[in-house]
mmCIF file with all atom_site columns, C-alpha atoms in Angstrom:
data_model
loop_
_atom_site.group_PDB
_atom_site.id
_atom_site.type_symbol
_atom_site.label_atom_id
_atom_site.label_alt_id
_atom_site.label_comp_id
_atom_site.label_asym_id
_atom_site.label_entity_id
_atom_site.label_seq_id
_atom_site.pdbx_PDB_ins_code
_atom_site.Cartn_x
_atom_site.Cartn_y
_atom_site.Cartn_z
_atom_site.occupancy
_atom_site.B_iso_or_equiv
_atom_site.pdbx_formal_charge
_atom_site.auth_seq_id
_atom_site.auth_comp_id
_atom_site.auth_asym_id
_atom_site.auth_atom_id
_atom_site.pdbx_PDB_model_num
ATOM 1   C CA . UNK T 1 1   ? -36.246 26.322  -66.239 1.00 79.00 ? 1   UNK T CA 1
ATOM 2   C CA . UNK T 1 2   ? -37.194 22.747  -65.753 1.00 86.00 ? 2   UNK T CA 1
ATOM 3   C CA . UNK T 1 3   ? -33.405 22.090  -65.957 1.00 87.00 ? 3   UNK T CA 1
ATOM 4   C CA . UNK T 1 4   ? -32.323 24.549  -63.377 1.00 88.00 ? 4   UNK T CA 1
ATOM 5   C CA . UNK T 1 5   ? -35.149 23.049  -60.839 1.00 88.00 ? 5   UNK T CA 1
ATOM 6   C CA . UNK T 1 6   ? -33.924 19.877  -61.721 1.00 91.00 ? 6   UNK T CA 1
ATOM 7   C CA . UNK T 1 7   ? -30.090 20.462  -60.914 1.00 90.00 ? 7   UNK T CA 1
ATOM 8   C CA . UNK T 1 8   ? -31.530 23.145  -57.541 1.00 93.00 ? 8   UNK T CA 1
ATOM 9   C CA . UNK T 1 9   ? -33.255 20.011  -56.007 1.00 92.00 ? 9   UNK T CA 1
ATOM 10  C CA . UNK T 1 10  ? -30.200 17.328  -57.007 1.00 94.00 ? 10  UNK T CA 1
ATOM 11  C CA . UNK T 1 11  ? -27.686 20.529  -55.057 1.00 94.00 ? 11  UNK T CA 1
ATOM 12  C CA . UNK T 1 12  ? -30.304 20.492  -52.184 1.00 94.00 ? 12  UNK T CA 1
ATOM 13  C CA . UNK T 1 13  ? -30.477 16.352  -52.063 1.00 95.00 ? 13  UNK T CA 1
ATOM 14  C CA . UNK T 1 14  ? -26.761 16.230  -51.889 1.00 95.00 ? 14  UNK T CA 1
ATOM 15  C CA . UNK T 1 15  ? -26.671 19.089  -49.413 1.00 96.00 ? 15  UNK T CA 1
ATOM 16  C CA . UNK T 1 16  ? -28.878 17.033  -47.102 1.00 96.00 ? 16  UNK T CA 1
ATOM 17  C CA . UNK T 1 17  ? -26.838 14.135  -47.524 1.00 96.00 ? 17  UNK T CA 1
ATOM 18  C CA . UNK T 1 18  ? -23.220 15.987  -46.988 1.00 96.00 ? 18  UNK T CA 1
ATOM 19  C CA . UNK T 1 19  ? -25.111 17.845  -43.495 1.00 96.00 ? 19  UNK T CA 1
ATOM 20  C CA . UNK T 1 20  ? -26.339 14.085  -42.713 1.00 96.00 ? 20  UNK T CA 1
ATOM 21  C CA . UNK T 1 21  ? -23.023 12.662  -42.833 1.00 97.00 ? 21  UNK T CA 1
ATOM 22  C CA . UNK T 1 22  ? -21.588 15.662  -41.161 1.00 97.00 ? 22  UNK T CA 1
ATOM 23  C CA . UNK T 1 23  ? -23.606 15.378  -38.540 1.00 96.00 ? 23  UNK T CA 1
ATOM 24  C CA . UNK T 1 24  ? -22.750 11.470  -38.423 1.00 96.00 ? 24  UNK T CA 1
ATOM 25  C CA . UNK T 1 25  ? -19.473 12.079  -38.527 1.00 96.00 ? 25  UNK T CA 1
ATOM 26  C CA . UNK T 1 26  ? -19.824 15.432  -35.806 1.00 95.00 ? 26  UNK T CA 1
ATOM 27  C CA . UNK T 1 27  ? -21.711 12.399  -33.416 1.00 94.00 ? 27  UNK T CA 1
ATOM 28  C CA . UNK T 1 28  ? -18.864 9.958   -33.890 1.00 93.00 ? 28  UNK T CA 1
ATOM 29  C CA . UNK T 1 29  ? -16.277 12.427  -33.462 1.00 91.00 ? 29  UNK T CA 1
ATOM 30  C CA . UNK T 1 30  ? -17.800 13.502  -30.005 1.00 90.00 ? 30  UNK T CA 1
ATOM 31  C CA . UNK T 1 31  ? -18.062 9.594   -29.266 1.00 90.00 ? 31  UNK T CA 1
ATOM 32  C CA . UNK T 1 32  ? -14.626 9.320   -29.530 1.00 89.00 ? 32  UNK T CA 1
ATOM 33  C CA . UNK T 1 33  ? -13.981 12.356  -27.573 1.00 87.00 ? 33  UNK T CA 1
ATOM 34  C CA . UNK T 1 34  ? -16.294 10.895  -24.384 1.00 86.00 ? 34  UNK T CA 1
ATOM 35  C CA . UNK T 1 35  ? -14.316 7.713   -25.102 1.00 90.00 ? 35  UNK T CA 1
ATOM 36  C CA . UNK T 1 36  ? -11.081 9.299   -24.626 1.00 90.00 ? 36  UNK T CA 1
ATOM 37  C CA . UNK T 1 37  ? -12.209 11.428  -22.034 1.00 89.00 ? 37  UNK T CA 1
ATOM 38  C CA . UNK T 1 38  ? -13.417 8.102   -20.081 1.00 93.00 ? 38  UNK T CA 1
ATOM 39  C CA . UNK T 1 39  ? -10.041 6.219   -21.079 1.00 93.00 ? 39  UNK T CA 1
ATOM 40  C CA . UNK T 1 40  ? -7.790  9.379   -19.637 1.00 94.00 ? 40  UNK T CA 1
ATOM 41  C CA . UNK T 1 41  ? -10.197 9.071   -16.296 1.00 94.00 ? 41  UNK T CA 1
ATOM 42  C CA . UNK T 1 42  ? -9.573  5.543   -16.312 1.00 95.00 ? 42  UNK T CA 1
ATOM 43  C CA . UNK T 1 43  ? -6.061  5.835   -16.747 1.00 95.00 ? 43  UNK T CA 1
ATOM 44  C CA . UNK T 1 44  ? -6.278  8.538   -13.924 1.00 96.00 ? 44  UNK T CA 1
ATOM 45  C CA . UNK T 1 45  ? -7.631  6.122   -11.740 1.00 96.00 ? 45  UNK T CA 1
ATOM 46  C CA . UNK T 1 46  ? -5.564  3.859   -12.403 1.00 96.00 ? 46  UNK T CA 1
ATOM 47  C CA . UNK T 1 47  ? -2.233  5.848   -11.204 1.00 96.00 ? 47  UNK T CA 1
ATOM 48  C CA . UNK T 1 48  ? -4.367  7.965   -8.587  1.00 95.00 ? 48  UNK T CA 1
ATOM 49  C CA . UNK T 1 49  ? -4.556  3.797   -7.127  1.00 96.00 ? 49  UNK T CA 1
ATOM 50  C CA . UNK T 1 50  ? -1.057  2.793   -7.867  1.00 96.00 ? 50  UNK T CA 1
ATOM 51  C CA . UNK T 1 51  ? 0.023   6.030   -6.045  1.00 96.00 ? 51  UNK T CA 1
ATOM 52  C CA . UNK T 1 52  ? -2.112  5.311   -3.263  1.00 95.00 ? 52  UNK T CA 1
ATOM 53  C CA . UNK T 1 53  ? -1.021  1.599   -3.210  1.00 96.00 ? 53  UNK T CA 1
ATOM 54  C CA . UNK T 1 54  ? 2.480   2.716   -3.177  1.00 96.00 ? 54  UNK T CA 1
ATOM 55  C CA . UNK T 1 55  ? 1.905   5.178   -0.107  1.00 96.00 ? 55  UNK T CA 1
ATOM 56  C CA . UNK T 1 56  ? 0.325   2.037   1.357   1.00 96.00 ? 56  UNK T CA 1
ATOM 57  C CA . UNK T 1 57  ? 3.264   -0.045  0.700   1.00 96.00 ? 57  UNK T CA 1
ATOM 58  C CA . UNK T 1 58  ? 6.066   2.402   2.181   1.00 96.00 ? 58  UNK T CA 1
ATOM 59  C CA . UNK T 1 59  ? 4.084   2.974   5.137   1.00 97.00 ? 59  UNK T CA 1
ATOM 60  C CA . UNK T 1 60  ? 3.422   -1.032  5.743   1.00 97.00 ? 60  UNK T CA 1
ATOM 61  C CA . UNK T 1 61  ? 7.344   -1.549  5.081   1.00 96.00 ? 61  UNK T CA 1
ATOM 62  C CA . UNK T 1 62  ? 8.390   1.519   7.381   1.00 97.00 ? 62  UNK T CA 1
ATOM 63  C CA . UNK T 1 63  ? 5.614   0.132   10.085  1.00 97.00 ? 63  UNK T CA 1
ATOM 64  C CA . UNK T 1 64  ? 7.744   -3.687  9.185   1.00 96.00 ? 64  UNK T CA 1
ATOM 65  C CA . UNK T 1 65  ? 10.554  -2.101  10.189  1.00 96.00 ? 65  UNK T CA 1
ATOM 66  C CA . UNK T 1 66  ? 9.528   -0.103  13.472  1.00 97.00 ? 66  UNK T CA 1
ATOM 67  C CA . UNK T 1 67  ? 8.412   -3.230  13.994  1.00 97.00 ? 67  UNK T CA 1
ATOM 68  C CA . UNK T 1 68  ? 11.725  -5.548  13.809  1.00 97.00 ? 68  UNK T CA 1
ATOM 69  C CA . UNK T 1 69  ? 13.639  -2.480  15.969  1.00 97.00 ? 69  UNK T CA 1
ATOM 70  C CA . UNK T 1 70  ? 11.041  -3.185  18.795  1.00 97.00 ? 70  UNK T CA 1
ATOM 71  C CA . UNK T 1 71  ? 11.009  -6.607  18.259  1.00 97.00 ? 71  UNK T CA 1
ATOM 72  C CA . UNK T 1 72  ? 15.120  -6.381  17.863  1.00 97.00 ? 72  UNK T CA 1
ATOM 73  C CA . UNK T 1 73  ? 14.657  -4.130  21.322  1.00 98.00 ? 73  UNK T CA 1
ATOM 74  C CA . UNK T 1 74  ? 12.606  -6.747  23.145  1.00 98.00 ? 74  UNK T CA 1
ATOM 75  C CA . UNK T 1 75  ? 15.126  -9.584  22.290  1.00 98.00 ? 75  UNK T CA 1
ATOM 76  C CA . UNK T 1 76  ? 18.057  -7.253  23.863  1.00 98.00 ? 76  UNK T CA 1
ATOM 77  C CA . UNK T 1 77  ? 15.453  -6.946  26.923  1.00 98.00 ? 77  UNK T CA 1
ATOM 78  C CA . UNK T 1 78  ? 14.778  -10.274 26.888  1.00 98.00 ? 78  UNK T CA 1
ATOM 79  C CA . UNK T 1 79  ? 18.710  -11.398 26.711  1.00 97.00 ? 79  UNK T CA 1
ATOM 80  C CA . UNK T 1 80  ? 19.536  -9.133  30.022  1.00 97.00 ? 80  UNK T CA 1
ATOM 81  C CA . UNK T 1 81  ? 16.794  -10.224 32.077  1.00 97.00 ? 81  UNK T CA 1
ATOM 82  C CA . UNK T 1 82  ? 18.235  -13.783 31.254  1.00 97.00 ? 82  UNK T CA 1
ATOM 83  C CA . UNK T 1 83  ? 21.710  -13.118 32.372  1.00 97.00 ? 83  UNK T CA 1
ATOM 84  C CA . UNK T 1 84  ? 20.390  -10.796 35.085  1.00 96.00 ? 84  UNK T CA 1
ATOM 85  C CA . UNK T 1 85  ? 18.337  -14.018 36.272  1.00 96.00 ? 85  UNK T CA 1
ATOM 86  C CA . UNK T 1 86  ? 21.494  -16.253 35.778  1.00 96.00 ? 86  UNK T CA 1
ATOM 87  C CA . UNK T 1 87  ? 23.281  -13.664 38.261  1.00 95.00 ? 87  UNK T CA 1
ATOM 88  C CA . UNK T 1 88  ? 21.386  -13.371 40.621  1.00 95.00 ? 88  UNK T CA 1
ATOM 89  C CA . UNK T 1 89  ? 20.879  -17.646 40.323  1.00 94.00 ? 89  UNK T CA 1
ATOM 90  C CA . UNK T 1 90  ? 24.805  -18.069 40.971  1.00 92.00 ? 90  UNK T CA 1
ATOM 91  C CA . UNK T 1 91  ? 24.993  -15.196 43.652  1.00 93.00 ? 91  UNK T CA 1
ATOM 92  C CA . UNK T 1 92  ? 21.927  -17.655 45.117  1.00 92.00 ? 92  UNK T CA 1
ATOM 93  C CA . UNK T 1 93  ? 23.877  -20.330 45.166  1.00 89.00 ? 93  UNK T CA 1
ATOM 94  C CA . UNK T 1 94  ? 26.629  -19.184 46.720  1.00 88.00 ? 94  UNK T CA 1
ATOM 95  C CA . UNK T 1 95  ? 24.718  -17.451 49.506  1.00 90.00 ? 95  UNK T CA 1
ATOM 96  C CA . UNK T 1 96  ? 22.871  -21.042 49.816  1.00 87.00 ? 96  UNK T CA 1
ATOM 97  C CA . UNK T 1 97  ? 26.687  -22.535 49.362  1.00 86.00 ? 97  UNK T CA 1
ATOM 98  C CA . UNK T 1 98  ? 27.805  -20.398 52.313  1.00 85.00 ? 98  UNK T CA 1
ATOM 99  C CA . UNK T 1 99  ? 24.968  -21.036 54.454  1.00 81.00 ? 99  UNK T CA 1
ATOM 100 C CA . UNK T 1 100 ? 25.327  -24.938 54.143  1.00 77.00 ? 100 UNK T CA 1
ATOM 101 C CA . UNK T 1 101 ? 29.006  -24.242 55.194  1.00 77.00 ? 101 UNK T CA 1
ATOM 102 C CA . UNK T 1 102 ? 28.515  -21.968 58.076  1.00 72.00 ? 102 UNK T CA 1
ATOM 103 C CA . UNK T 1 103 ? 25.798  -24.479 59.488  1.00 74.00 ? 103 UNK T CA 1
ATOM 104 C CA . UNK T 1 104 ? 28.475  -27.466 59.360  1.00 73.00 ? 104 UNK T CA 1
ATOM 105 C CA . UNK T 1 105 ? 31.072  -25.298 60.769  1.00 73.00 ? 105 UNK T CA 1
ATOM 106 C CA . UNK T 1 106 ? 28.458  -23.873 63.510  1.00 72.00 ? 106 UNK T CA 1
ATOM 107 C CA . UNK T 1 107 ? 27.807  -27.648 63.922  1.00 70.00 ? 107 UNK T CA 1
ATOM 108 C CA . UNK T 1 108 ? 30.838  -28.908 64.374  1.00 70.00 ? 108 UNK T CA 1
ATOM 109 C CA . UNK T 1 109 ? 31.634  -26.188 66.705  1.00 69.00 ? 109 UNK T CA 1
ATOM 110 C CA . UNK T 1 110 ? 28.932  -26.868 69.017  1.00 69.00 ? 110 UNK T CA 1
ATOM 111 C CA . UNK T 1 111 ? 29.313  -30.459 68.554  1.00 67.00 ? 111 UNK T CA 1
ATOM 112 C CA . UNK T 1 112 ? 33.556  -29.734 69.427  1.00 64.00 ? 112 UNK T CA 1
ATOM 113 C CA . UNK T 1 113 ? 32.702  -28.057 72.489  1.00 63.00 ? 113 UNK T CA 1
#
């Protein structure tokens, strides 16, 4: 009888020990679980920002570009309004040319007579 209670409390010491490192093991287990659970948010994160960063990037290039059209459109404005101005300079000019011409001739007309 002695024996039995003897090998009864050795099974119950080594079932304590086998639920103890169960239960180590079952604590570990669920660390690693939070720990991948935090790594697959941080990886989600991670791309949720590189997607964002790339919307931010195609929408800065595609504003760069509206951009260099306006800017390209200004320049075109810019180059008429030059040659408008250097038109209207040489029709000036002229007028001015023709004026100084019809005063001589008025002048020597009067001065003829």
């Amino acid at each position: 009888f002695d024996r039995l209670k003897k090998d009864h409390d050795i099974l119950l010491k080594s079932l304590e020990e086998t639920r103890s490192k169960n239960n180590e093991l079952a604590n570990v287990l669920n660390e690693l679980v939070v720990s991948e659970q935090e790594l697959q948010d941080i990886i989600d994160h991670v791309q949720g920002r590189l997607v964002l960063n790339e919307q931010v990037a195609r929408n800065k290039f595609a504003q760069g570009n509206k951009y260099k059209a306006e800017l390209r459109q200004l320049n075109e404005q810019i180059a008429t309004t030059i040659a408008r101005r250097q038109s209207l300079e040489g029709i000036n000019n002229r007028m001015e040319s023709q004026s100084v011409s019809d005063s001589r001739t008025k002048s020597e007309t009067t001065a003829a007579t």
